[in-house]
Coordinates of C-alpha atoms and ligand atoms in Angstrom, one line a residue:
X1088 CA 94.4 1.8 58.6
X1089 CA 97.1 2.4 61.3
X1090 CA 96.2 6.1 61.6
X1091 CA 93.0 4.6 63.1
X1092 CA 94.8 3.7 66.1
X1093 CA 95.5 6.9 67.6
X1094 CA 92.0 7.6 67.9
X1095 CA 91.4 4.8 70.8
X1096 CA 91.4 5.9 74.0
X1097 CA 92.6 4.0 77.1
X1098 CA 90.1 3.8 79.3
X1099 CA 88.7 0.6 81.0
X1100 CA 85.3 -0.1 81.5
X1101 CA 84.0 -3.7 82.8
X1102 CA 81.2 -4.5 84.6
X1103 CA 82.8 -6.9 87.5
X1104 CA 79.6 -7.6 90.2
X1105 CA 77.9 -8.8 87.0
X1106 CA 78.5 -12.0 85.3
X1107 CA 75.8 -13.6 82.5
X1108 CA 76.6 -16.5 80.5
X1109 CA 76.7 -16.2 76.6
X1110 CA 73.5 -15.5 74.6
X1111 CA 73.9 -18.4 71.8
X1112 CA 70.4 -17.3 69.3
X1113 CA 68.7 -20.4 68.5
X1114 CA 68.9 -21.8 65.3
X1115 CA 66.3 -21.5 62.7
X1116 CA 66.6 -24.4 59.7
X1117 CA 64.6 -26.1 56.7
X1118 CA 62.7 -24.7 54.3
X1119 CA 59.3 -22.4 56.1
X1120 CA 61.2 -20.5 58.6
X1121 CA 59.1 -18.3 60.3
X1122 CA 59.8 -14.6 61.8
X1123 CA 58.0 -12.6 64.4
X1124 CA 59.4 -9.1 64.9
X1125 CA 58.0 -8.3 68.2
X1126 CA 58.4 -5.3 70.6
X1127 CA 60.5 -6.6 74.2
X1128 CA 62.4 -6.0 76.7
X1129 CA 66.1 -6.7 77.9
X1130 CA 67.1 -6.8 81.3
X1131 CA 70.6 -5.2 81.9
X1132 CA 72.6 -5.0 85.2
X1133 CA 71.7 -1.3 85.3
X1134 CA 68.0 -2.1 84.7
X1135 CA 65.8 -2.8 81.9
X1136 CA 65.3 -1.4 78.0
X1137 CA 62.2 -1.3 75.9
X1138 CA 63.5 -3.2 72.8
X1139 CA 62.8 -4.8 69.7
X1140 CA 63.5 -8.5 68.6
X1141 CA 62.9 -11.3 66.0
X1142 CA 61.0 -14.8 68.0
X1143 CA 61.9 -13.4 71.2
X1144 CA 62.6 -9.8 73.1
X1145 CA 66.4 -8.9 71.6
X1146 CA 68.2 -9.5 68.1
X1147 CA 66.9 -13.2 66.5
X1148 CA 68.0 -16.4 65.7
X1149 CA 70.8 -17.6 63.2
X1150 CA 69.2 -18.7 60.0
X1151 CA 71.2 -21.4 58.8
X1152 CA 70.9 -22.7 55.1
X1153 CA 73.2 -24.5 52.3
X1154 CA 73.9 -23.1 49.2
X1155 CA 71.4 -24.2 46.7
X1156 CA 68.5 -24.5 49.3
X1157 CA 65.3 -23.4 48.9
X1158 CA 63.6 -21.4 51.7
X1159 CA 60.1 -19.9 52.1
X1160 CA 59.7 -17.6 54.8
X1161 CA 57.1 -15.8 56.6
X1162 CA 57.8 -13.1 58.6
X1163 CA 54.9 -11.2 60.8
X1164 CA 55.6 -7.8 61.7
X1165 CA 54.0 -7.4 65.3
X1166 CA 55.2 -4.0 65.6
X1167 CA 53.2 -1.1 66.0
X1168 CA 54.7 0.4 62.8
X1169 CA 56.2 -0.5 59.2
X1170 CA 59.3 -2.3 58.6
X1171 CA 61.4 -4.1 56.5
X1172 CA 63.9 -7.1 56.5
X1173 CA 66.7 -7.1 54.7
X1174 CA 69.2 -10.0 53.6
X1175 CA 72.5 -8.2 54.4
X1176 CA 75.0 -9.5 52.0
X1177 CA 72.5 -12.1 50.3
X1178 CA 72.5 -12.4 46.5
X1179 CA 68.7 -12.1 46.7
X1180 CA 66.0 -10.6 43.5
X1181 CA 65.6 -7.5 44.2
X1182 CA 61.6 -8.2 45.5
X1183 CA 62.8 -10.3 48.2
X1184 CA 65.7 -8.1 49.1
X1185 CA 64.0 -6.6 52.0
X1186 CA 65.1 -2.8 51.3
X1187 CA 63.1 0.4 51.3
X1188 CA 60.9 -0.6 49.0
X1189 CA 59.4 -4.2 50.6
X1190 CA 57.5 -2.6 53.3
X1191 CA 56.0 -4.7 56.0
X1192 CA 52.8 -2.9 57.2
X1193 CA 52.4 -2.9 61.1
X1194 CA 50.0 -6.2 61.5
X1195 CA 51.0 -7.8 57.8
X1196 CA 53.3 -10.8 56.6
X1197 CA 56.2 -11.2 53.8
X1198 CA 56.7 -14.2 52.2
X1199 CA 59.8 -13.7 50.1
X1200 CA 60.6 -17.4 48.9
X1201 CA 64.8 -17.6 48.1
X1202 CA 67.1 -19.9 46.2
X1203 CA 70.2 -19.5 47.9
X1204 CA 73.1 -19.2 45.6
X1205 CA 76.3 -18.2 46.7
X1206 CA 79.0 -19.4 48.8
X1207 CA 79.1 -20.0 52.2
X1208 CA 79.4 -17.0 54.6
X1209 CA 78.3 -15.4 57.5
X1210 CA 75.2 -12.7 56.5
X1211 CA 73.2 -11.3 59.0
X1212 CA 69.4 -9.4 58.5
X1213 CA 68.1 -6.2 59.6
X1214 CA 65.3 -3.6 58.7
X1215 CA 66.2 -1.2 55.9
X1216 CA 62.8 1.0 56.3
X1217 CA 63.7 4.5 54.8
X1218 CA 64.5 7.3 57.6
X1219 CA 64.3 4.1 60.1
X1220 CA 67.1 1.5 60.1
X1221 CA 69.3 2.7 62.4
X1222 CA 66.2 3.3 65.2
X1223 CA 64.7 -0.7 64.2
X1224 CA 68.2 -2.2 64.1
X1225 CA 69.4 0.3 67.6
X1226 CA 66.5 -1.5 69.3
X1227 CA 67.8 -5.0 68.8
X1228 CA 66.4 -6.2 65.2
X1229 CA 69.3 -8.2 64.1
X1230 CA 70.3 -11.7 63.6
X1231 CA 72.5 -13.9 61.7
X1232 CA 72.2 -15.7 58.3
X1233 CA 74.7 -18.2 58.0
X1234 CA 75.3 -19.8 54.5
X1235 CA 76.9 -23.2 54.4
X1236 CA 78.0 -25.3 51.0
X1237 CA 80.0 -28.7 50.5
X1238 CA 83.6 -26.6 50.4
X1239 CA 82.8 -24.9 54.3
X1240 CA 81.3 -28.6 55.4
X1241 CA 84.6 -30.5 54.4
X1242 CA 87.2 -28.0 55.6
X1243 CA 88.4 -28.8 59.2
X1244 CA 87.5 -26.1 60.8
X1245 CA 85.4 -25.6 64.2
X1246 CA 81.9 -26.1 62.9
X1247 CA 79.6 -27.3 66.0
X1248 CA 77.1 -24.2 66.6
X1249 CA 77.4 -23.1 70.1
X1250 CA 80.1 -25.7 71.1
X1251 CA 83.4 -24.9 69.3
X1252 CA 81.6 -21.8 66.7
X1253 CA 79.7 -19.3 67.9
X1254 CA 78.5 -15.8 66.7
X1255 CA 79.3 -12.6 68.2
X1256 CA 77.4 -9.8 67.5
X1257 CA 78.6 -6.4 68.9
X1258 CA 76.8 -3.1 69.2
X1259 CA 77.5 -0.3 71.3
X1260 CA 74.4 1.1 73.2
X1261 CA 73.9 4.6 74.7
X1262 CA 72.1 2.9 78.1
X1263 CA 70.5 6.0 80.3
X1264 CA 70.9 5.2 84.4
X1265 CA 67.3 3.6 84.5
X1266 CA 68.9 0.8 82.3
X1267 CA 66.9 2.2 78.9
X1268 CA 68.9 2.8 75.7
X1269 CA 66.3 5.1 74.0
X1270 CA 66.9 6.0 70.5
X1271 CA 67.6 9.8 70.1
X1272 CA 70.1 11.1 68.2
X1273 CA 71.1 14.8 68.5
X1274 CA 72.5 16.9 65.1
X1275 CA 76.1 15.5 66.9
X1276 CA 74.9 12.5 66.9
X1277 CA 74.1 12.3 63.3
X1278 CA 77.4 13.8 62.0
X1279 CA 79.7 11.6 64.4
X1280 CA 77.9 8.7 65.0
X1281 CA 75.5 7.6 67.9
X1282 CA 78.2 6.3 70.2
X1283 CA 77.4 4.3 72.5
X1284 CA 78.5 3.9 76.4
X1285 CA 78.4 0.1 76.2
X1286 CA 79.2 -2.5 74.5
X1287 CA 76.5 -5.6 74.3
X1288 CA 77.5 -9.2 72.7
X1289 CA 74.8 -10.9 71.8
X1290 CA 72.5 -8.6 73.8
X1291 CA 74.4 -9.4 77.4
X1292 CA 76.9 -6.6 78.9
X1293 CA 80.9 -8.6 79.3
X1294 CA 78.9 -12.0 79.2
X1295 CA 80.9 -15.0 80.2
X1296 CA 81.6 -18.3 78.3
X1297 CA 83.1 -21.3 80.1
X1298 CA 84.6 -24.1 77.3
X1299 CA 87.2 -26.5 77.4
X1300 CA 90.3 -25.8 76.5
X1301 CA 90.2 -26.3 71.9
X1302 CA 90.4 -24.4 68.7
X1303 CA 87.2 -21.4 68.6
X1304 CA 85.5 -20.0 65.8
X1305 CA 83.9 -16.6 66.5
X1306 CA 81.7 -15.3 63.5
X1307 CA 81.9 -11.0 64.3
X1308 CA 79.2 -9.0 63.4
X1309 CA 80.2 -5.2 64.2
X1310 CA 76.1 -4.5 64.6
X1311 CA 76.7 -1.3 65.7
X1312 CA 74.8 1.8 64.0
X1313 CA 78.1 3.5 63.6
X1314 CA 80.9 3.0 65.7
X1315 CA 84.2 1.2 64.3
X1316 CA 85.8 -1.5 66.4
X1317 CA 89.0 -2.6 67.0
X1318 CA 88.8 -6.8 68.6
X1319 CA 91.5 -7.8 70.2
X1320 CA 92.2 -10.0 73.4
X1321 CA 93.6 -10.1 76.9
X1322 CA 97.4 -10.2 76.5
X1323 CA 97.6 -9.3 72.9
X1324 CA 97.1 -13.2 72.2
X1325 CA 97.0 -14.0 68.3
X1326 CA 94.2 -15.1 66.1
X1327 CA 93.7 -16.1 62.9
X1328 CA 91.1 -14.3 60.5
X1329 CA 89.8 -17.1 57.9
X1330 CA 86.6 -15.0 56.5
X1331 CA 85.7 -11.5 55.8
X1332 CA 81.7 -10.2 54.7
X1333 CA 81.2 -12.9 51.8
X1334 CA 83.2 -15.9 52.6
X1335 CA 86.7 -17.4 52.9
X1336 CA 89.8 -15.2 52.4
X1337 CA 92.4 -16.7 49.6
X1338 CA 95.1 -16.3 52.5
X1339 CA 93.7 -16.2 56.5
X1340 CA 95.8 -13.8 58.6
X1341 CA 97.2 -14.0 61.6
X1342 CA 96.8 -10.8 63.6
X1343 CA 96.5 -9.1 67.5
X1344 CA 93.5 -6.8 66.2
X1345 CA 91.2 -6.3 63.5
X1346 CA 89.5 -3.0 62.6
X1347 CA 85.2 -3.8 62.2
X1348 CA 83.6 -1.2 61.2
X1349 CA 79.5 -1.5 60.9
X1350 CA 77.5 -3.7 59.0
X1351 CA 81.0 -6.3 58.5
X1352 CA 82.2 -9.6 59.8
X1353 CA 85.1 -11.0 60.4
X1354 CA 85.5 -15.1 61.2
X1355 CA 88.3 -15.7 63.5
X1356 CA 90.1 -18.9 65.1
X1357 CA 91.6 -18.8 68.3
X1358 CA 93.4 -20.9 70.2
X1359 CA 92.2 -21.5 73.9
X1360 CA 94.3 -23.1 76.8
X1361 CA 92.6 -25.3 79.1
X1362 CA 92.0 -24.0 82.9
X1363 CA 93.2 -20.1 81.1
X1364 CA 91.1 -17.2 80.4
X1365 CA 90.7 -15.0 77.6
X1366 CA 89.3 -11.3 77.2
X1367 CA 87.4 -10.5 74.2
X1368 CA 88.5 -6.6 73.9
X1369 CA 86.6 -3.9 72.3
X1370 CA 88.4 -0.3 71.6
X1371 CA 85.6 2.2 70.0
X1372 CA 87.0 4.2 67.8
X1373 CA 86.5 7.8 69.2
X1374 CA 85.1 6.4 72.5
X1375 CA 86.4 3.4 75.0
X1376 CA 87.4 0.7 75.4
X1377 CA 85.4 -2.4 77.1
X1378 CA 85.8 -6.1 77.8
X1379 CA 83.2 -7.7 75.6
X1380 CA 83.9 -11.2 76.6
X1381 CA 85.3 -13.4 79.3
X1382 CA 86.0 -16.8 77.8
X1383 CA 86.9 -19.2 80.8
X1384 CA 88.8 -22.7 79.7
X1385 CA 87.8 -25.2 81.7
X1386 CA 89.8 -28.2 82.9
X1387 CA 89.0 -30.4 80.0
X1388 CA 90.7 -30.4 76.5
X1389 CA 88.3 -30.3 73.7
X1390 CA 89.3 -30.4 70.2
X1391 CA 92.4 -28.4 68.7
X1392 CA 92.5 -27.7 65.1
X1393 CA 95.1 -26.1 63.0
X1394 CA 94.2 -23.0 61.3
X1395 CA 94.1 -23.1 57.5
X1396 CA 96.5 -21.3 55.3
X1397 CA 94.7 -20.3 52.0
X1398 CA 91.0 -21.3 51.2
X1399 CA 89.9 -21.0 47.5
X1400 CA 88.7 -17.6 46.2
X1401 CA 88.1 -16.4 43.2
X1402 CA 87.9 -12.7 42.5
X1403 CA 85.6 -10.8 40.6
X1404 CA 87.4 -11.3 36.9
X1405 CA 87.6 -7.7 34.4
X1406 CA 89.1 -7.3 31.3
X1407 CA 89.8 -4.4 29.0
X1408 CA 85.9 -4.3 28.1
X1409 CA 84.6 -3.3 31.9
X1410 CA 82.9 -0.4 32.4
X1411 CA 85.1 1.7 34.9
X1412 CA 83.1 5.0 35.0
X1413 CA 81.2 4.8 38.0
X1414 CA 82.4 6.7 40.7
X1415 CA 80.9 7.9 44.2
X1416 CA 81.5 10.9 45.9
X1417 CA 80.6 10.3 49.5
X1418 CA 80.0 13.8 51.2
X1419 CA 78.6 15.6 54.2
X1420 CA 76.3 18.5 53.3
X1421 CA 75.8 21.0 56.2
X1422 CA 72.8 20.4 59.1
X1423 CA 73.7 16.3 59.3
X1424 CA 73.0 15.8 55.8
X1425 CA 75.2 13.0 53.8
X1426 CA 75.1 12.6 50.4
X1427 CA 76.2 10.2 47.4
X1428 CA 77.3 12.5 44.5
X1429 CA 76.0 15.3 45.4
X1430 CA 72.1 13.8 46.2
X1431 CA 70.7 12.5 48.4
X1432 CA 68.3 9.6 48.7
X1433 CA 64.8 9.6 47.0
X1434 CA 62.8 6.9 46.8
X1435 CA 61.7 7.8 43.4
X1436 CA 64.9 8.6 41.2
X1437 CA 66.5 5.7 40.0
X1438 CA 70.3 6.8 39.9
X1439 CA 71.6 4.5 37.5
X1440 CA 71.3 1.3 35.4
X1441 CA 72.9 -1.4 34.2
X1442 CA 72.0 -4.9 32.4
X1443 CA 72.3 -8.3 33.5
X1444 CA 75.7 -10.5 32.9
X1445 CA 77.5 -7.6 33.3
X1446 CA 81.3 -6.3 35.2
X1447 CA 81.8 -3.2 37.1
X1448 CA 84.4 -1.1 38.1
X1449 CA 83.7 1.4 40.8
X1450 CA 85.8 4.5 42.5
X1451 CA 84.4 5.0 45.9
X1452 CA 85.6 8.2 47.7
X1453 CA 85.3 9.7 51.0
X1454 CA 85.4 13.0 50.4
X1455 CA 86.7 14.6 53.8
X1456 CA 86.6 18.5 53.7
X1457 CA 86.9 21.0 56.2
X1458 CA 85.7 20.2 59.2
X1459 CA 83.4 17.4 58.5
X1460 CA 85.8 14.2 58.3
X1461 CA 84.0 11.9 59.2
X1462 CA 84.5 8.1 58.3
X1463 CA 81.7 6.3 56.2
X1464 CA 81.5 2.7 54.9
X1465 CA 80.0 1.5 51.4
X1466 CA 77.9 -1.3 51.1
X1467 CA 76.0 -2.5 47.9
X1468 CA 73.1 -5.0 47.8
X1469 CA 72.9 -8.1 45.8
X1470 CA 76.5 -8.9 44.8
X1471 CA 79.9 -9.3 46.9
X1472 CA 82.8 -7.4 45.5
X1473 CA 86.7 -7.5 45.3
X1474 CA 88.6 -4.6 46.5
X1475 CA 91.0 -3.9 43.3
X1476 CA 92.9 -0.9 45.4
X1477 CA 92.7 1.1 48.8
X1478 CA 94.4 4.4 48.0
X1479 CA 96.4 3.3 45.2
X1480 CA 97.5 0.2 46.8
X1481 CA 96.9 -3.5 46.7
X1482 CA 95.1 -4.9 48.9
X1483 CA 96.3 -6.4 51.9
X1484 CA 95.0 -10.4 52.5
X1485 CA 92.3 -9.1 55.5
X1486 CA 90.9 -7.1 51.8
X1487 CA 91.1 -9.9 49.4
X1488 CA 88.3 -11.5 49.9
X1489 CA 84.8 -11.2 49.4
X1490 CA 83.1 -7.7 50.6
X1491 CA 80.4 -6.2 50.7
X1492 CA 80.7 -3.6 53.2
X1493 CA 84.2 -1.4 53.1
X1494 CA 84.9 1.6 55.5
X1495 CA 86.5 4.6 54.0
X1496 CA 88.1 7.1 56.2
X1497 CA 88.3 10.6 55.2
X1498 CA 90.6 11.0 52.2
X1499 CA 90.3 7.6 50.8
X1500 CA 89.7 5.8 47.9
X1501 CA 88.7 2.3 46.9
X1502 CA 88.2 0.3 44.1
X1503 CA 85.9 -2.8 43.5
X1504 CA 85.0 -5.1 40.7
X1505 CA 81.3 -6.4 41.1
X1506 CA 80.2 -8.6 38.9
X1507 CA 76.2 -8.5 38.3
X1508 CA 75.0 -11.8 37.1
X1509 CA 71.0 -12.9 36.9
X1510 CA 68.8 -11.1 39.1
X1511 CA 66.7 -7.7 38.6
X1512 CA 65.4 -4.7 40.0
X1513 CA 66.1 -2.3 42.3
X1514 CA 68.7 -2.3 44.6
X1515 CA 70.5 0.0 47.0
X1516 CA 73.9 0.9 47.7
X1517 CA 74.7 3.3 50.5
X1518 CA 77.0 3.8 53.7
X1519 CA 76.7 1.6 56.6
X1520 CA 76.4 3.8 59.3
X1521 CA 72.9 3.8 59.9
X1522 CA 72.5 7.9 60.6
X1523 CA 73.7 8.4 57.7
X1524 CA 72.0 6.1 55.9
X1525 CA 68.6 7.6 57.1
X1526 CA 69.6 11.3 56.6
X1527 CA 70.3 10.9 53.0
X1528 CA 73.5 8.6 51.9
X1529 CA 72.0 6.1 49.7
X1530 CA 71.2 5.3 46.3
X1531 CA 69.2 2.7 44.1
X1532 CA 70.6 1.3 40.8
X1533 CA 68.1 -0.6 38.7
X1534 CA 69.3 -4.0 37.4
X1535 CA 67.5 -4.8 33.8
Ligands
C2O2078 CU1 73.0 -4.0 56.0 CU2 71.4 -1.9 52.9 O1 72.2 -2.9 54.5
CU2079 CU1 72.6 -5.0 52.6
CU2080 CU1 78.7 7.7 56.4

C-alpha cells in the first residue's frame, strides 16, 4: 500500500476559534432495543445542516451485545421516504440482514429478532436502500454495533465505554458556506468519490477530548462514502492496532499510520502522557489533510495497560476440496457506471449460489484500465473472511485477521477464504464506496 502515500497532500486544515468536546453515542443494551431514524439537524461552526440520525439528529447510538445474546429490535422509520438497516459485518439470516431487499416503508417498523453468534468485534449499521445508501448514510445514518464475548471481557485491554475506549467514527463531508452538506454528486463525483472538505468525528468538526494521562482504545470506523484515510498522530507517535473489521488480529501491530478505507475499522491502543496532547490526524487520500482530534491529558494518571502481542484467531480453514472458481472483476463502465463482472446490479438476478456448510475461495480484482483507475473496496455480507494473498503475497499481520471489507487499488488482486456455515438467503456482496455501490457495483448470491 505504500504507493498510496504519494497521493496525500500537505495541506493543513484545523478549525482553531472552535473547540467542542467529544460526541460519545449513548449506549443502547438488552434484549428490545428500539430505533428511530429521524430527519435532524447538526450545528457546525460554519452553521447548520439538515441531516439524518438514529434516537437523535446525527449518526446513533452504539448497540452493545455479547455473543450468544438474543435481541429483538424495533426500528421506526420516521423518514419521509424508504430505507433500510443494515448489520455491517453481522453474521445475520439473510431476512434480518437489513440489505436492499428489507425495505422500511416511510411511517412502518422492522422487527428483525437476532441470535448473535460470532466473536467479538466492532460492526457498525447503515441503510443499504438500492440507488440510496450513500445519500441515507452521507446524511448521518450510522452507528456502532459492538459485539462483546468471554475472550474480549477477560483480556486486559481498555474496556470502560467513554472513559478509557471510545469510538471514532470518521466521515468526510462536502459542507457549503451556509454550514449545509447537501447530497449531490456530480458524474466526477461518482467516478472519484464524493470528497469531502471536512472531516467530522463523531459528527463534531476537530472535537476535543480531555483524559488523564492512561492507555486509549479507539474503535475507527472510516464512515465515509468513499474517501480512504490514512490516521496517524501529532509527532508521528506510535500505536498499536489489536483489531481489524471482524475481531482480534493473531499478531497486533505497532505502526505511525494506518490506511482506512470505507466501510472498515481498525481498533487501536495508544499511549497517552499525562498533562501532553495528542492530534488525531487525518490525510484524505486525493484531498487534505485535517486534525480530527485533539486529545488533551490531564494532570491525573489513569490507568496504563500494556498492549497485547498476539490474540487468538483462527482463519478460515480450506483444503484440496474448496471451490476456488469464483472470481470478480471489478470494473468501471463509461458515464459513472461500475460493474461486478461485467453487470451490474439488478434486484431480480440472482448471480450465484451456493449451499450451506460450505468453503470458498474467491479472486477479487480491480480491474484498472485506461483512464478510469479508480480504487474500490469489497465487502460481502453475512460471513468474515481471511485474506489468503494481496497481489501474490502473504498477507501482512494488519491483513490476517478477520475482514470483511478490503480495498483494492487499481491493478490488484486479493484472495479470501469465506466459510458459509448455517444461515440462508439472499445476500450481497459489492464495493464499499457508496457511489458506486448505488450506480451499479453489487451483487446478490443466494445461500440454500
Ligand atoms: Cu456496509 Cu452492504 O454494507
Ligand atoms: Cu455489510
Ligand atoms: Cu468502487
Amino acid at each position: 500500500m505504500k504507493k498510496l502515500a504519494v497521493f496525500f497532500c500537505l495541506v493543513f486544515i484545523s478549525f482553531t476559534t472552535w473547540s467542542e468536546s467529544l460526541t460519545i453515542p449513548p449506549l443502547l443494551e438488552g434484549e428490545n432495543l428500539n430505533l428511530y431514524i429521524k430527519e435532524g439537524i447538526l450545528e457546525l461552526p460554519f452553521g447548520s445542516s439538515k441531516t439524518m440520525g438514529f434516537n437523535g439528529d446525527y449518526l446513533g447510538p452504539t448497540i452493545r451485545v455479547s455473543n450468544s445474546d438474543y435481541i429483538n429490535l424495533n426500528i421506526k422509520n420516521d423518514l419521509r421516504e424508504d430505507t433500510t438497516v443494515h448489520w455491517h459485518g453481522l453474521h445475520v439470516p439473510a431476512e434480518f440482514d437489513g440489505g436492499p431487499h428489507q425495505i422500511i416503508e416511510a411511517g412502518e417498523t422492522w422487527n428483525p429478532k437476532i441470535t448473535i453468534d460470532q466473536n467479538a468485534a466492532t460492526l457498525w449499521y447503515h441503510p443499504h436502500l438500492m440507488g440510496k445508501t450513500a445519500e441515507h448514510v452521507y446524511n448521518g445514518l450510522a452507528g456502532m454495533f459492538y459485539i462483546e464475548d468471554d475472550y474480549s471481557q477477560n483480556l486486559d485491554i481498555p474496556k470502560e465505554y467513554g472513559i478509557n475506549d471510545f469510538p471514532i467514527i470518521l466521515q468526510d463531508r462536502r459542507i457549503n458556506r451556509n454550514g449545509e452538506f447537501l447530497y449531490s454528486p456530480s458524474m466526477h463525483d461518482y467516478m472519484q468519490g464524493y470528497i469531502g472538505n471536512t472531516v467530522l468525528t463523531n459528527g463534531s468538526v476537530t472535537p476535543e477530548l480531555e483524559v488523564p494521562g492512561g492507555t486509549y482504545r479507539l474503535r475507527l470506523l472510516n464512515g465515509s462514502n468513499s474517501s480512504i484515510f490514512r490516521i496517524r498522530f501529532s509527532e508521528g507517535k506510535k500505536f498499536t492496532v489489536i483489531a481489524s473489521d471482524g475481531g482480534f488480529l493473531p499478531e497486533s501491530v505497532e505502526s505511525d499510520s494506518i490506511i482506512i478505507s470505507p466501510g472498515e475499522r481498525y481498533e487501536i491502543l495508544i499511549d497517552l502522557e499525562s498533562s501532553k496532547s495528542l492530534n488525531l490526524i487525518t490525510d484524505v487520500y486525493g484531498g487534505d489533510t485535517y486534525k480530527t482530534l485533539s486529545i488533551k491529558g490531564l494532570e491525573t494518571r489513569g490507568k496504563y495497560l500494556s498492549h497485547p502481542q498476539s490474540f487468538s484467531y483462527e482463519k478460515v480453514a480450506y483444503n484440496e476440496n474448496t471451490n476456488t472458481m469464483r472470481k470478480f472483476r471489478m470494473e468501471t463502465r463509461g458515464m459513472g457506471g461500475f460493474s461486478i463482472n461485467g453487470k451490474q446490479m439488478d434486484m431480480n438476478r440472482i448471480d450465484f449460489s451456493l449451499p450451506t456448510d460450505s468453503t470458498e475461495i474467491w479472486t477479487i480484482v480491480n480491474v484498472g484500465m485506461g483512464m478510469m483507475q479508480v480504487p474500490h473496496s469489497f465487502h460481502v455480507h453475512d460471513v468474515q473472511f481471511s485474506i489468503i494473498s494481496m497481489n501474490g503475497k502473504n498477507p501482512t499481520p494488519l491483513f490476517s485477521g478477520p475482514k470483511d471489507t478490503v480495498l483494492l487499488m487499481p491493478g490488484d488482486e486479493v484472495v479470501i477464504a469465506l466459510r458459509f456455515q448455517d444461515y440462508t438467503g439472499i445476500y450481497m456482496y459489492h464495493c464499499h464506496f457508496l457511489e458506486h455501490e448505488d450506480r451499479g457495483m453489487m451483487g446478490q448470491f443466494l445461500i440454500e
